[in-house]
PDB file of C-alpha atoms in Angstrom:
ATOM      1  CA  MET A  46     -10.097  13.954 -27.489  1.00 78.00           C
ATOM      2  CA  LEU A  47     -12.461  11.804 -25.472  1.00 94.00           C
ATOM      3  CA  ILE A  48     -13.444  10.979 -21.911  1.00 96.00           C
ATOM      4  CA  GLU A  49     -13.622   7.316 -20.996  1.00 96.00           C
ATOM      5  CA  PRO A  50     -13.928   5.146 -17.890  1.00 96.00           C
ATOM      6  CA  ARG A  51     -10.876   3.276 -16.657  1.00 93.00           C
ATOM      7  CA  PRO A  52     -10.301   0.932 -13.713  1.00 91.00           C
ATOM      8  CA  ALA A  53      -8.285   2.190 -10.739  1.00 88.00           C
ATOM      9  CA  THR A  54      -5.564  -0.325 -11.663  1.00 88.00           C
ATOM     10  CA  ASP A  55      -5.057   1.135 -15.161  1.00 91.00           C
ATOM     11  CA  PRO A  56      -1.353   2.096 -15.475  1.00 92.00           C
ATOM     12  CA  GLU A  57      -2.206   5.575 -16.784  1.00 93.00           C
ATOM     13  CA  ILE A  58      -4.551   6.201 -13.822  1.00 91.00           C
ATOM     14  CA  VAL A  59      -1.797   5.083 -11.452  1.00 89.00           C
ATOM     15  CA  THR A  60       0.680   7.434 -13.167  1.00 91.00           C
ATOM     16  CA  LEU A  61      -1.723  10.401 -13.050  1.00 92.00           C
ATOM     17  CA  VAL A  62      -2.592   9.836  -9.373  1.00 89.00           C
ATOM     18  CA  MET A  63       1.111   9.578  -8.482  1.00 88.00           C
ATOM     19  CA  ALA A  64       1.799  12.827 -10.378  1.00 90.00           C
ATOM     20  CA  GLN A  65      -1.107  14.492  -8.558  1.00 88.00           C
ATOM     21  CA  GLN A  66       0.166  13.375  -5.158  1.00 83.00           C
ATOM     22  CA  ARG A  67       3.713  14.531  -5.973  1.00 86.00           C
ATOM     23  CA  GLU A  68       2.411  17.923  -7.111  1.00 85.00           C
ATOM     24  CA  LEU A  69       0.276  18.265  -3.967  1.00 81.00           C
ATOM     25  CA  ARG A  70       3.293  17.541  -1.737  1.00 79.00           C
ATOM     26  CA  GLU A  71       5.262  20.230  -3.585  1.00 78.00           C
ATOM     27  CA  ALA A  72       2.379  22.722  -3.314  1.00 70.00           C
ATOM     28  CA  ASP A  73       1.707  22.149   0.370  1.00 64.00           C
ATOM     29  CA  GLY A  74       5.343  22.079   1.400  1.00 62.00           C
ATOM     30  CA  GLY A  75       4.893  18.734   3.165  1.00 57.00           C
ATOM     31  CA  LEU A  76       2.248  20.034   5.565  1.00 52.00           C
ATOM     32  CA  ASP A  77       1.323  17.831   8.488  1.00 48.00           C
ATOM     33  CA  GLY A  78      -2.176  16.453   8.650  1.00 45.00           C
ATOM     34  CA  GLN A  79      -2.521  15.623   4.965  1.00 45.00           C
ATOM     35  CA  VAL A  80      -4.582  12.497   4.417  1.00 46.00           C
ATOM     36  CA  THR A  81      -4.635  10.295   1.370  1.00 50.00           C
ATOM     37  CA  VAL A  82      -7.401   7.753   1.761  1.00 49.00           C
ATOM     38  CA  THR A  83      -8.519   5.914  -1.331  1.00 52.00           C
ATOM     39  CA  HIS A  84     -11.078   3.175  -1.475  1.00 59.00           C
ATOM     40  CA  ASP A  85     -11.570   0.406  -3.985  1.00 66.00           C
ATOM     41  CA  ASP A  86     -14.939   1.771  -5.100  1.00 81.00           C
ATOM     42  CA  ILE A  87     -13.644   4.869  -6.922  1.00 91.00           C
ATOM     43  CA  ARG A  88     -14.964   4.976 -10.492  1.00 94.00           C
ATOM     44  CA  TYR A  89     -12.460   6.840 -12.654  1.00 95.00           C
ATOM     45  CA  LEU A  90     -12.811   8.796 -15.857  1.00 97.00           C
ATOM     46  CA  VAL A  91      -9.849   9.895 -17.938  1.00 96.00           C
ATOM     47  CA  PHE A  92      -9.505  12.593 -20.561  1.00 96.00           C
ATOM     48  CA  VAL A  93      -7.582  11.132 -23.505  1.00 96.00           C
ATOM     49  CA  ASP A  94      -5.718  13.250 -26.048  1.00 94.00           C
ATOM     50  CA  ALA A  95      -3.892  11.576 -28.950  1.00 93.00           C
ATOM     51  CA  GLY A  96      -4.109   8.203 -27.213  1.00 93.00           C
ATOM     52  CA  ARG A  97      -2.641   9.475 -23.927  1.00 93.00           C
ATOM     53  CA  ALA A  98      -4.503   9.983 -20.644  1.00 95.00           C
ATOM     54  CA  VAL A  99      -3.872  13.624 -19.723  1.00 96.00           C
ATOM     55  CA  ALA A 100      -6.410  14.109 -16.911  1.00 96.00           C
ATOM     56  CA  CYS A 101      -8.356  12.011 -14.459  1.00 96.00           C
ATOM     57  CA  GLY A 102     -10.928  12.166 -11.732  1.00 96.00           C
ATOM     58  CA  GLY A 103     -13.142   9.781  -9.874  1.00 96.00           C
ATOM     59  CA  ILE A 104     -16.348   9.419  -7.922  1.00 97.00           C
ATOM     60  CA  GLN A 105     -16.380   7.512  -4.658  1.00 95.00           C
ATOM     61  CA  GLY A 106     -19.512   6.730  -2.690  1.00 93.00           C
ATOM     62  CA  LEU A 107     -19.854   8.299   0.749  1.00 93.00           C
ATOM     63  CA  ASP A 108     -23.403   7.055   1.327  1.00 93.00           C
ATOM     64  CA  PRO A 109     -26.296   6.019  -0.949  1.00 94.00           C
ATOM     65  CA  CYS A 110     -27.123   9.670  -1.779  1.00 95.00           C
ATOM     66  CA  THR A 111     -23.687  11.294  -1.764  1.00 96.00           C
ATOM     67  CA  GLY A 112     -20.603  10.851  -3.897  1.00 96.00           C
ATOM     68  CA  GLU A 113     -17.188  12.382  -3.374  1.00 96.00           C
ATOM     69  CA  LEU A 114     -15.059  13.780  -6.170  1.00 96.00           C
ATOM     70  CA  LYS A 115     -11.581  12.269  -5.880  1.00 94.00           C
ATOM     71  CA  ARG A 116      -8.225  12.601  -7.626  1.00 91.00           C
ATOM     72  CA  MET A 117      -9.170  15.393 -10.027  1.00 93.00           C
ATOM     73  CA  TYR A 118      -5.968  16.131 -11.913  1.00 94.00           C
ATOM     74  CA  VAL A 119      -4.897  17.632 -15.247  1.00 95.00           C
ATOM     75  CA  ARG A 120      -1.291  17.346 -16.401  1.00 95.00           C
ATOM     76  CA  PRO A 121       0.341  20.803 -16.225  1.00 93.00           C
ATOM     77  CA  ALA A 122       0.992  20.971 -19.996  1.00 94.00           C
ATOM     78  CA  TYR A 123      -2.761  20.564 -20.641  1.00 95.00           C
ATOM     79  CA  ARG A 124      -4.089  23.137 -18.193  1.00 92.00           C
ATOM     80  CA  GLY A 125      -5.915  26.230 -19.400  1.00 91.00           C
ATOM     81  CA  ARG A 126      -7.674  24.372 -22.224  1.00 94.00           C
ATOM     82  CA  GLY A 127     -10.984  23.665 -20.488  1.00 93.00           C
ATOM     83  CA  ILE A 128     -10.140  20.014 -19.877  1.00 95.00           C
ATOM     84  CA  GLY A 129     -10.851  20.303 -16.141  1.00 94.00           C
ATOM     85  CA  ARG A 130     -14.310  21.731 -16.833  1.00 95.00           C
ATOM     86  CA  GLN A 131     -15.123  18.993 -19.348  1.00 96.00           C
ATOM     87  CA  LEU A 132     -13.926  16.293 -17.002  1.00 96.00           C
ATOM     88  CA  LEU A 133     -15.819  17.792 -14.063  1.00 96.00           C
ATOM     89  CA  ALA A 134     -19.038  17.821 -16.116  1.00 96.00           C
ATOM     90  CA  ALA A 135     -18.494  14.180 -17.083  1.00 97.00           C
ATOM     91  CA  LEU A 136     -17.837  13.229 -13.451  1.00 97.00           C
ATOM     92  CA  GLU A 137     -21.050  14.948 -12.398  1.00 97.00           C
ATOM     93  CA  GLY A 138     -22.843  12.915 -15.068  1.00 96.00           C
ATOM     94  CA  LEU A 139     -21.272   9.737 -13.713  1.00 96.00           C
ATOM     95  CA  ALA A 140     -22.342  10.640 -10.169  1.00 96.00           C
ATOM     96  CA  PHE A 141     -25.886  11.299 -11.402  1.00 95.00           C
ATOM     97  CA  GLN A 142     -25.929   7.906 -13.178  1.00 94.00           C
ATOM     98  CA  GLN A 143     -24.835   6.267  -9.935  1.00 93.00           C
ATOM     99  CA  GLY A 144     -27.866   7.803  -8.224  1.00 93.00           C
ATOM    100  CA  TYR A 145     -26.113  10.439  -6.138  1.00 96.00           C
ATOM    101  CA  ALA A 146     -28.064  13.592  -5.300  1.00 96.00           C
ATOM    102  CA  GLU A 147     -24.971  15.476  -4.092  1.00 97.00           C
ATOM    103  CA  ILE A 148     -21.262  15.588  -4.781  1.00 98.00           C
ATOM    104  CA  ARG A 149     -18.795  16.635  -2.115  1.00 98.00           C
ATOM    105  CA  LEU A 150     -15.109  17.316  -2.493  1.00 97.00           C
ATOM    106  CA  GLU A 151     -12.057  18.358  -0.542  1.00 95.00           C
ATOM    107  CA  THR A 152      -9.202  20.499  -1.780  1.00 93.00           C
ATOM    108  CA  GLY A 153      -6.394  22.419  -0.142  1.00 90.00           C
ATOM    109  CA  SER A 154      -6.471  26.054   0.884  1.00 90.00           C
ATOM    110  CA  TYR A 155      -3.151  26.373  -0.994  1.00 87.00           C
ATOM    111  CA  LEU A 156      -4.825  25.455  -4.335  1.00 88.00           C
ATOM    112  CA  PRO A 157      -6.633  28.626  -5.460  1.00 91.00           C
ATOM    113  CA  ALA A 158      -7.008  27.432  -9.059  1.00 90.00           C
ATOM    114  CA  ALA A 159      -8.867  24.322  -7.907  1.00 92.00           C
ATOM    115  CA  ILE A 160     -11.075  26.355  -5.586  1.00 95.00           C
ATOM    116  CA  GLY A 161     -11.794  28.753  -8.454  1.00 94.00           C
ATOM    117  CA  LEU A 162     -12.789  25.914 -10.778  1.00 94.00           C
ATOM    118  CA  TYR A 163     -15.129  24.332  -8.263  1.00 97.00           C
ATOM    119  CA  THR A 164     -16.821  27.551  -7.176  1.00 97.00           C
ATOM    120  CA  SER A 165     -17.256  28.689 -10.783  1.00 95.00           C
ATOM    121  CA  TYR A 166     -18.960  25.375 -11.449  1.00 95.00           C
ATOM    122  CA  GLY A 167     -21.507  25.861  -8.663  1.00 96.00           C
ATOM    123  CA  TYR A 168     -19.825  24.175  -5.711  1.00 98.00           C
ATOM    124  CA  ALA A 169     -20.474  25.909  -2.393  1.00 98.00           C
ATOM    125  CA  PRO A 170     -18.275  25.784   0.731  1.00 98.00           C
ATOM    126  CA  ILE A 171     -19.351  23.327   3.427  1.00 98.00           C
ATOM    127  CA  PRO A 172     -17.826  22.349   6.777  1.00 97.00           C
ATOM    128  CA  VAL A 173     -14.967  19.871   6.506  1.00 96.00           C
ATOM    129  CA  PHE A 174     -16.134  16.272   6.701  1.00 95.00           C
ATOM    130  CA  GLY A 175     -14.842  12.741   7.203  1.00 90.00           C
ATOM    131  CA  GLU A 176     -11.104  12.195   7.281  1.00 88.00           C
ATOM    132  CA  TYR A 177     -10.493  15.887   6.503  1.00 91.00           C
ATOM    133  CA  VAL A 178     -11.815  17.240   9.835  1.00 92.00           C
ATOM    134  CA  ALA A 179      -8.390  17.309  11.490  1.00 88.00           C
ATOM    135  CA  ASN A 180      -6.656  18.966   8.534  1.00 87.00           C
ATOM    136  CA  PRO A 181      -6.500  22.767   8.922  1.00 89.00           C
ATOM    137  CA  TYR A 182      -5.663  23.161   5.205  1.00 90.00           C
ATOM    138  CA  SER A 183      -8.756  21.316   3.939  1.00 92.00           C
ATOM    139  CA  ARG A 184     -11.501  23.236   2.186  1.00 96.00           C
ATOM    140  CA  CYS A 185     -14.650  21.294   1.399  1.00 97.00           C
ATOM    141  CA  PHE A 186     -17.392  22.013  -1.118  1.00 98.00           C
ATOM    142  CA  ALA A 187     -20.659  20.447  -2.245  1.00 98.00           C
ATOM    143  CA  LYS A 188     -23.097  20.667  -5.122  1.00 98.00           C
ATOM    144  CA  ARG A 189     -26.606  19.275  -5.448  1.00 97.00           C
ATOM    145  CA  LEU A 190     -27.193  17.389  -8.666  1.00 95.00           C
ATOM    146  CA  PRO A 191     -30.376  17.854 -10.698  1.00 86.00           C
ATOM    147  CA  VAL A 192     -33.240  15.553  -9.842  1.00 73.00           C
ATOM    148  CA  ALA A 193     -34.197  13.048 -12.520  1.00 61.00           C
ATOM    149  CA  ALA A 194     -37.490  13.846 -14.216  1.00 53.00           C
TER     150      ALA A 194
END
């Protein structure tokens, strides 16, 4: 098992993001107000097991000091193995390397497992931001990254 960078156009990234979006639509029951905005500057990491990408996540710049965690997803058959935690740690490392002092993220109120992962990893609730402001189901979180010595 390894974590490696991949471009947004990688076929396995595309497949994982489509699976994530499909699963979100099933979980939210097709709620109004859901926004899916992706930008070309997302830097993706994938978790690879036996040559297959089984999880992904990305960091997108919000401003020079702040990155946003995007598209965090673990295939259902691989959940409960700590893959999400490993990937989240790697994404925080990537954000730190990119010079971000803070990571923000948005998740849905209907995703308690995601909220549990983020809060257990030190993310604190913040007011909704950006394109999520109008979505009553959005829950946003942030975490300060360590300062380089």
